[in-house]
Coordinates of C-alpha atoms in Angstrom, one line a residue:
M72 CA -51.0 -24.9 43.6
K73 CA -50.4 -25.5 47.2
R74 CA -47.7 -28.2 47.8
P75 CA -48.7 -31.0 50.2
N76 CA -47.1 -31.0 53.6
L77 CA -45.0 -34.2 53.4
F78 CA -43.6 -33.9 57.0
P79 CA -46.5 -35.7 58.7
I80 CA -46.5 -38.4 56.1
I81 CA -42.7 -38.9 56.4
M82 CA -42.9 -39.0 60.2
L83 CA -45.7 -41.5 60.0
F84 CA -43.7 -43.7 57.8
V85 CA -40.7 -43.4 60.1
S86 CA -43.0 -44.3 63.0
M87 CA -44.3 -47.4 61.2
M88 CA -40.8 -48.5 60.3
L89 CA -39.7 -48.1 63.9
V90 CA -42.6 -50.3 64.9
V91 CA -41.5 -52.9 62.3
L92 CA -37.9 -52.7 63.4
V93 CA -38.7 -53.0 67.1
S94 CA -41.0 -55.9 66.4
I95 CA -38.2 -57.7 64.5
A96 CA -35.4 -56.8 67.0
F97 CA -37.3 -57.9 70.1
G98 CA -39.2 -60.7 68.4
E99 CA -42.6 -59.2 69.1
P100 CA -44.9 -62.2 68.6
K101 CA -48.4 -62.3 67.2
I102 CA -51.0 -63.0 69.8
V103 CA -53.3 -66.0 69.2
K104 CA -56.0 -66.3 71.9
V105 CA -56.9 -69.8 72.9
E106 CA -59.8 -71.1 74.9
I107 CA -59.1 -74.4 76.6
H108 CA -61.8 -77.0 77.5
S109 CA -61.1 -80.1 79.5
V110 CA -63.6 -82.8 80.4
E111 CA -62.9 -84.3 83.8
G112 CA -62.1 -88.0 83.8
C113 CA -60.8 -88.2 80.3
K114 CA -57.1 -88.1 81.4
V115 CA -56.5 -84.8 79.6
T116 CA -56.5 -82.2 82.4
E117 CA -56.5 -78.5 82.5
V118 CA -52.8 -78.6 83.5
N119 CA -52.1 -80.9 80.5
L120 CA -53.6 -78.3 78.1
M121 CA -51.6 -75.5 79.7
K122 CA -48.4 -77.5 79.2
Q123 CA -49.3 -78.0 75.6
I124 CA -49.6 -74.2 75.2
D125 CA -46.2 -73.7 76.9
T126 CA -44.7 -76.3 74.5
A127 CA -46.2 -74.5 71.5
N128 CA -44.9 -71.1 72.6
A129 CA -41.4 -72.5 73.2
A130 CA -41.4 -74.0 69.7
D131 CA -42.9 -71.0 67.9
K132 CA -41.0 -68.2 69.7
P133 CA -40.8 -65.4 68.8
K134 CA -43.2 -65.5 65.8
V135 CA -46.4 -66.5 67.7
K136 CA -47.6 -66.4 71.3
Y137 CA -50.6 -68.5 72.3
V138 CA -52.4 -66.9 75.2
I139 CA -55.0 -68.7 77.2
D140 CA -58.0 -66.3 77.0
S141 CA -60.2 -68.5 79.2
N142 CA -60.6 -72.1 80.4
H143 CA -63.5 -74.3 81.1
V144 CA -63.7 -77.6 83.0
Y145 CA -66.6 -79.9 82.6
G146 CA -67.8 -82.8 84.7
P147 CA -67.1 -86.5 83.9
N148 CA -70.4 -87.0 82.2
T149 CA -70.3 -83.8 80.1
P150 CA -70.4 -84.7 76.4
Y151 CA -68.5 -82.8 73.8
D152 CA -70.6 -79.7 73.0
P153 CA -69.4 -77.6 70.1
N154 CA -71.6 -74.8 71.4
K155 CA -68.9 -74.1 73.9
N156 CA -66.5 -73.1 71.2
D157 CA -65.8 -69.4 70.7
P158 CA -65.8 -68.4 67.0
C159 CA -63.3 -65.7 67.7
R160 CA -60.8 -67.9 69.4
V161 CA -58.8 -71.0 68.9
N162 CA -60.5 -73.7 70.9
M163 CA -58.4 -76.6 72.4
W164 CA -60.4 -79.5 73.8
G165 CA -59.2 -82.4 76.0
L166 CA -61.6 -85.3 75.4
P167 CA -61.7 -89.0 76.0
K168 CA -62.1 -89.7 72.2
N169 CA -62.0 -87.7 69.1
P170 CA -65.8 -87.3 68.3
W171 CA -65.3 -86.4 64.7
A172 CA -63.3 -89.6 64.0
V173 CA -66.2 -92.0 64.8
P174 CA -67.9 -91.6 61.5
F175 CA -64.6 -92.1 59.6
P176 CA -63.2 -95.5 60.8
N177 CA -61.4 -96.0 57.5
D178 CA -59.6 -92.6 57.7
V179 CA -58.7 -91.7 61.2
D180 CA -58.6 -93.4 64.6
P181 CA -60.7 -91.9 67.4
N182 CA -57.7 -92.2 69.7
V183 CA -55.7 -89.8 67.4
S184 CA -55.8 -86.0 68.0
A185 CA -56.8 -83.8 65.1
Q186 CA -57.5 -80.2 64.1
W187 CA -60.2 -78.6 61.8
G188 CA -61.1 -75.0 61.5
S189 CA -60.1 -73.2 64.7
V190 CA -60.7 -76.4 66.8
V191 CA -58.0 -78.7 68.3
I192 CA -59.0 -82.0 69.8
L193 CA -56.5 -83.7 72.1
V194 CA -57.3 -87.3 73.2
P195 CA -55.4 -89.4 75.7
G196 CA -54.8 -92.3 73.3
D197 CA -52.9 -90.0 71.0
G198 CA -49.6 -90.6 72.7
N199 CA -48.4 -94.1 73.7
E200 CA -45.6 -93.8 76.2
P201 CA -42.7 -96.3 75.6
G202 CA -42.7 -99.1 78.2
P203 CA -40.7 -102.3 78.8
N204 CA -43.2 -104.5 77.0
E205 CA -43.7 -102.3 74.0
P206 CA -40.9 -100.1 72.8
N207 CA -43.2 -98.3 70.4
G208 CA -45.6 -97.3 73.2
S209 CA -47.7 -98.3 76.1
G210 CA -49.8 -96.5 78.6
I211 CA -51.8 -93.4 77.8
F212 CA -50.7 -89.8 77.8
I213 CA -50.5 -86.7 75.5
K214 CA -47.1 -86.1 74.0
P215 CA -45.9 -82.5 74.7
S216 CA -45.6 -81.9 70.9
T217 CA -49.1 -82.9 70.0
G218 CA -50.9 -79.6 70.9
A219 CA -48.1 -77.6 69.2
H220 CA -48.4 -79.7 66.1
E221 CA -52.2 -79.3 65.9
L222 CA -52.1 -75.5 66.7
N223 CA -49.7 -75.1 63.8
H224 CA -52.0 -76.8 61.4
I225 CA -54.3 -73.8 62.0
L226 CA -51.5 -71.3 61.1
L227 CA -49.5 -73.4 58.5
G228 CA -52.2 -75.4 56.8
P229 CA -52.6 -79.1 56.3
A230 CA -49.2 -80.1 55.0
H231 CA -47.1 -82.6 57.0
S232 CA -43.3 -82.7 57.0
D233 CA -41.2 -85.8 56.2
D234 CA -38.6 -84.8 58.8
P235 CA -39.1 -86.6 62.2
N236 CA -37.5 -83.6 64.0
N237 CA -40.0 -81.2 62.5
K238 CA -43.1 -80.2 64.4
M239 CA -45.3 -80.9 61.5
Y240 CA -44.2 -84.5 61.2
P241 CA -47.2 -86.9 61.8
D242 CA -46.8 -88.8 65.1
N243 CA -49.2 -91.7 64.9
W244 CA -48.7 -94.7 62.6
P245 CA -50.7 -97.9 62.3
D246 CA -48.9 -101.2 62.5
A247 CA -49.6 -104.3 60.3
N248 CA -52.6 -105.0 62.4
G249 CA -54.0 -101.5 62.1
V250 CA -53.1 -100.7 65.8
V251 CA -52.0 -97.1 66.0
H252 CA -48.7 -96.3 67.8
S253 CA -47.2 -93.0 68.7
C254 CA -43.7 -91.6 69.4
H255 CA -42.6 -91.1 65.8
R256 CA -42.1 -87.3 66.1
R257 CA -38.9 -86.6 67.9
D258 CA -38.8 -82.8 68.1
T259 CA -40.7 -79.6 67.4
Q260 CA -38.2 -77.8 65.0
L261 CA -39.5 -75.5 62.3
T262 CA -37.9 -74.7 59.0
P263 CA -37.1 -71.0 58.1
E264 CA -39.9 -71.2 55.5
Q265 CA -42.4 -72.3 58.1
R266 CA -41.3 -69.5 60.4
T267 CA -41.8 -67.0 57.6
R268 CA -45.3 -68.4 57.1
L269 CA -46.0 -68.1 60.8
S270 CA -45.0 -64.4 60.8
A271 CA -47.3 -63.8 57.8
F272 CA -50.3 -65.8 58.7
S273 CA -53.6 -64.1 58.2
V274 CA -56.3 -63.9 61.0
V275 CA -58.9 -64.0 58.3
S276 CA -58.9 -67.7 58.2
F277 CA -60.5 -68.0 61.6
A278 CA -62.4 -64.7 61.8
H279 CA -60.8 -63.3 64.9
D280 CA -62.4 -59.9 64.9
V281 CA -65.3 -59.9 62.5
M282 CA -68.1 -61.8 64.3
T283 CA -69.5 -58.5 65.5
A284 CA -71.4 -55.5 64.2
G285 CA -73.5 -57.7 61.9
R286 CA -70.6 -58.8 59.8
G287 CA -71.1 -62.5 60.4
G288 CA -72.9 -65.3 62.2
E289 CA -72.7 -68.9 63.1
I290 CA -74.9 -71.8 64.2
Y291 CA -74.4 -75.0 66.0
D292 CA -76.9 -77.7 65.2
S293 CA -76.8 -80.2 68.1
Q294 CA -79.8 -82.1 66.9
N295 CA -79.5 -85.5 65.2
D296 CA -82.5 -84.5 63.1
V297 CA -81.9 -86.6 60.0
S298 CA -82.4 -90.3 59.3
M299 CA -79.5 -92.8 59.7
G300 CA -77.1 -92.6 56.8
M301 CA -78.1 -89.0 55.8
I302 CA -75.8 -86.0 56.2
D303 CA -76.3 -84.2 59.5
L304 CA -75.1 -80.6 59.8
I305 CA -73.3 -79.8 63.0
W306 CA -71.8 -76.3 62.5
A307 CA -71.9 -73.4 60.0
Q308 CA -70.4 -70.0 59.9
G309 CA -70.3 -67.0 57.5
W310 CA -68.5 -63.7 57.8
M311 CA -67.5 -60.7 55.6
E312 CA -64.0 -59.4 55.2
W313 CA -62.8 -56.3 53.3
I314 CA -60.0 -57.6 51.1
G315 CA -58.7 -56.3 47.7
G316 CA -61.2 -53.5 47.6
R317 CA -64.3 -55.6 48.0
Y318 CA -66.2 -57.5 50.6
M319 CA -65.5 -61.2 50.5
L320 CA -68.0 -63.6 52.1
Y321 CA -66.4 -66.6 53.8
L322 CA -68.7 -69.6 54.4
T323 CA -68.0 -72.9 56.2
A324 CA -70.3 -75.8 57.0
H325 CA -69.4 -79.0 58.8
V326 CA -71.3 -82.3 59.1
R327 CA -71.2 -85.3 61.4
A328 CA -70.9 -87.9 58.7
F329 CA -69.3 -87.5 55.3
S330 CA -68.8 -89.7 52.3
Q331 CA -67.1 -88.8 49.0
M332 CA -68.4 -92.1 47.6
E333 CA -72.0 -91.0 47.7
P334 CA -73.5 -87.9 46.0
A335 CA -74.3 -85.0 48.4
E336 CA -74.5 -81.2 48.5
I337 CA -73.4 -78.9 51.3
G338 CA -74.0 -75.2 51.0
F339 CA -76.0 -72.1 51.9
Y340 CA -79.4 -70.5 51.2
F341 CA -79.7 -66.7 51.2
D342 CA -82.4 -64.2 51.5
S343 CA -80.5 -61.6 49.6
D344 CA -82.9 -58.7 49.8
N345 CA -84.3 -59.0 53.3
D346 CA -87.8 -59.5 51.8
I347 CA -89.8 -62.6 52.6
A348 CA -92.3 -61.7 49.9
T349 CA -89.7 -62.5 47.2
G350 CA -88.0 -65.9 46.8
E351 CA -89.0 -69.3 48.1
P352 CA -91.6 -69.2 50.9
P353 CA -91.8 -68.9 53.8
E354 CA -88.4 -67.2 54.3
G355 CA -87.9 -65.6 50.9
L356 CA -84.8 -67.6 50.0
D357 CA -83.6 -66.5 46.6
C358 CA -80.0 -67.6 46.3
Y359 CA -78.2 -70.9 46.8
L360 CA -74.4 -71.6 46.9
A361 CA -73.1 -75.1 47.4
C362 CA -70.5 -77.7 46.7
Q363 CA -71.3 -81.1 45.2
T364 CA -69.0 -83.1 47.5
Q365 CA -68.6 -86.3 45.4
F366 CA -67.1 -84.5 42.4
N367 CA -66.1 -81.3 44.3
E368 CA -68.1 -79.1 41.9
P369 CA -69.8 -75.7 42.5
I370 CA -73.6 -75.2 42.5
F371 CA -75.3 -71.8 42.1
K372 CA -79.1 -71.4 41.9
I373 CA -81.6 -68.5 42.1
F374 CA -85.3 -68.8 42.8
E375 CA -87.5 -67.6 39.9
P376 CA -91.3 -67.2 40.6
G377 CA -93.2 -69.9 38.7
L378 CA -90.0 -71.7 37.8
G379 CA -88.5 -72.6 41.2
W380 CA -84.8 -73.0 41.6
V381 CA -82.8 -72.3 38.4
N382 CA -79.2 -73.4 37.8
L383 CA -76.7 -70.7 36.8
P384 CA -73.0 -70.5 36.4
P385 CA -71.2 -69.9 39.7
P386 CA -70.6 -66.2 40.6
E387 CA -67.4 -64.7 39.3
G388 CA -64.6 -65.2 41.8
M389 CA -66.3 -68.0 43.7
I390 CA -63.8 -70.5 45.3
W391 CA -65.0 -73.8 46.8
R392 CA -63.2 -76.7 48.4
L393 CA -63.7 -79.5 50.8
S394 CA -63.1 -78.6 54.5
L395 CA -60.5 -81.0 55.9
A396 CA -59.6 -82.2 59.4
N397 CA -55.9 -82.9 60.0
P398 CA -55.1 -85.9 62.2
D399 CA -51.8 -86.2 63.9
S400 CA -51.2 -89.3 61.9
N401 CA -49.5 -90.5 58.7
R402 CA -53.0 -90.9 57.3
P403 CA -54.2 -88.1 55.0
P404 CA -56.6 -85.3 56.0
F405 CA -60.3 -86.3 55.8
P406 CA -63.2 -84.2 54.7
V407 CA -65.7 -82.9 57.3
G408 CA -67.6 -80.3 55.2
V409 CA -67.1 -77.5 52.6
E410 CA -65.7 -74.0 52.4
I411 CA -66.9 -71.3 50.0
D412 CA -65.3 -67.9 49.4
V413 CA -67.2 -65.5 47.2
P414 CA -67.2 -61.8 46.4
L415 CA -70.4 -60.5 48.0
A416 CA -71.3 -58.2 45.2
S417 CA -71.0 -61.0 42.6
F418 CA -74.4 -62.5 43.7
I419 CA -76.0 -60.1 46.1
P420 CA -76.8 -56.4 45.6
L421 CA -74.8 -54.4 48.1
S422 CA -77.6 -52.6 50.0
G423 CA -79.7 -53.2 53.0
N424 CA -79.4 -56.5 54.8
F425 CA -79.2 -60.2 53.9
A426 CA -79.5 -63.5 55.8
F427 CA -78.5 -67.1 55.3
K428 CA -78.7 -70.7 56.6
A429 CA -76.7 -73.8 55.9
S430 CA -77.9 -76.9 54.1
A431 CA -76.7 -80.4 53.6
T432 CA -78.4 -83.2 51.6
N433 CA -78.0 -86.7 50.3
Y434 CA -80.8 -85.8 47.9
A435 CA -83.2 -88.1 49.7
E436 CA -83.4 -85.8 52.7
K437 CA -82.3 -82.3 53.6
D438 CA -80.9 -80.9 56.9
L439 CA -81.0 -77.1 57.5
A440 CA -79.3 -75.1 60.2
P441 CA -80.8 -73.2 61.8
N442 CA -84.0 -75.1 61.5
V443 CA -86.0 -72.0 62.2
G444 CA -85.1 -68.5 61.1
L445 CA -81.9 -67.2 59.4
L446 CA -78.6 -65.8 60.4
G447 CA -78.9 -62.0 59.6
C448 CA -76.1 -59.8 58.4
S449 CA -76.0 -56.1 57.5
Y450 CA -73.9 -54.6 54.7
P451 CA -71.1 -52.5 56.4
P452 CA -70.1 -49.3 54.7
V453 CA -67.1 -49.3 52.4
P454 CA -64.3 -48.7 54.8
I455 CA -62.0 -45.6 54.8
P456 CA -58.8 -46.5 53.0
G457 CA -56.4 -47.4 55.7
D458 CA -59.1 -48.4 58.3
L459 CA -57.7 -51.9 58.5
N460 CA -59.6 -53.0 61.6
L461 CA -62.9 -51.7 60.3
D462 CA -63.7 -49.5 63.3
N463 CA -64.4 -46.4 61.1
K464 CA -61.2 -44.6 62.0
V465 CA -57.5 -44.6 60.9
N466 CA -55.2 -44.5 63.9
L467 CA -52.4 -46.4 65.7
A468 CA -54.4 -49.6 65.9
D469 CA -54.4 -49.7 62.1
L470 CA -50.7 -48.7 62.0
Q471 CA -50.0 -51.8 64.1
L472 CA -51.8 -54.0 61.7
L473 CA -50.0 -52.5 58.8
S474 CA -46.6 -53.0 60.5
E475 CA -47.5 -56.7 61.1
Q476 CA -48.3 -57.2 57.4
W477 CA -45.3 -55.3 56.1
P478 CA -43.8 -56.3 53.8
Q479 CA -45.8 -59.3 52.7
V480 CA -47.1 -61.1 49.6
G481 CA -50.6 -62.5 49.7
S482 CA -54.2 -61.5 50.5
F483 CA -54.0 -59.0 53.4
R484 CA -56.1 -56.2 54.8
A485 CA -53.2 -53.8 54.4
D486 CA -53.2 -54.4 50.6
I487 CA -55.2 -51.3 49.9
Y488 CA -53.5 -50.1 46.6
P489 CA -54.6 -50.4 44.0
P490 CA -58.2 -50.5 45.3
I491 CA -58.6 -54.1 44.0
G492 CA -55.3 -55.0 45.6
D493 CA -52.1 -56.5 44.0
N494 CA -51.3 -59.2 46.6
M495 CA -48.5 -57.1 48.0
V496 CA -48.1 -54.8 51.1
H497 CA -45.6 -52.2 50.3
F498 CA -44.9 -48.4 49.9
S499 CA -47.9 -47.8 47.7
D500 CA -50.3 -49.2 50.3
F501 CA -48.5 -47.0 53.0
A502 CA -49.0 -43.9 50.9
I503 CA -52.8 -44.5 50.8
F504 CA -52.8 -45.3 54.5
A505 CA -50.8 -42.1 55.4
N506 CA -53.2 -40.0 53.3
S507 CA -56.1 -41.2 55.4
W508 CA -54.3 -40.8 58.8
G509 CA -56.7 -39.4 61.4
A510 CA -59.8 -39.8 59.3
G511 CA -63.0 -41.1 60.6
I512 CA -64.7 -41.1 64.0
P513 CA -62.8 -38.9 66.5

């Protein structure tokens, strides 16, 4: 029996470890691309947003580097338009008011900045500069730490710190009269545990490189097309990611108004077989995944001819949760929609194409986005083991991704052994990677 040539594998491992060591030694940061959007006349200028990025980079160095990928300036009468967001970027907006806070007067002030998904909203009332007549704040400006705080919500999650010197300490606090005052956060320090999480953050959460090649889609519904008091969809997104030896489907839907006191559903309809002749006419919808928001319970239905929509237990592995916005305030995060993660094969046969649309209802009325048509997706082939960026080849680009995720614990693309994953990136994963080195498209 011919012995395998271990020299290329050993050299590849040495190369990877050199990449890791150089990254550690020189503090090679992870790049996070940011699009900045500023509305003229709102007192949050393009320069302000650039300074916010500089502050965030200074605080997170060397773990993360925020890079301005593009910037857009809008006229004084330009309304907030989520269609300007790039789904593959972090979007930082400078606006006169937080548009998502308006439906939630009991939860967050429209003068307080916030983050949800991959969007950061900075508003001029967020920081109240100390003055002679009000030591807690007067005037209007954006604190340098605000953007850094909200950007890190994207990477670190919703948790706030109880240390005023920590970047994740909430800045805005209401007084006895409910008037919000700023200047409670003193610094932008991070704990060692936070820095470790920054170095290990996964780009899966905001779909940086999967909204191409038919692996995902999104829709912005700018129409106020439901009656007053009904849930109105504003944005929905779905994409596939190869994790743990399977394709996971990540779904998110946000609405303009939300109440946990009233029963409602937010979810997604699917044409799972790309056949309009099967399923509910006229689009052939045959699967439905949703979250009942009042009780945070899952809903799964299939369409049966002659019976209509039939309730079934949720697909195996389905995870659901309320999607939260994080205000830079001592008030808790507030819900703006739902998020659903589900193994694709658990409810859709893995062949051909499928399509989906978002849905929100208060049971009296339903809002669908898109209103006409569906967002189509195609099933990608099972990737070559080690093809971490899913470009059908195993090369240095994949080695770079492996080095960034080495060694980590959690759900990562580089967790390729065993085929179902073990929530660890270590030598076993590298062995599979090395064995596939050079495979795929030349």
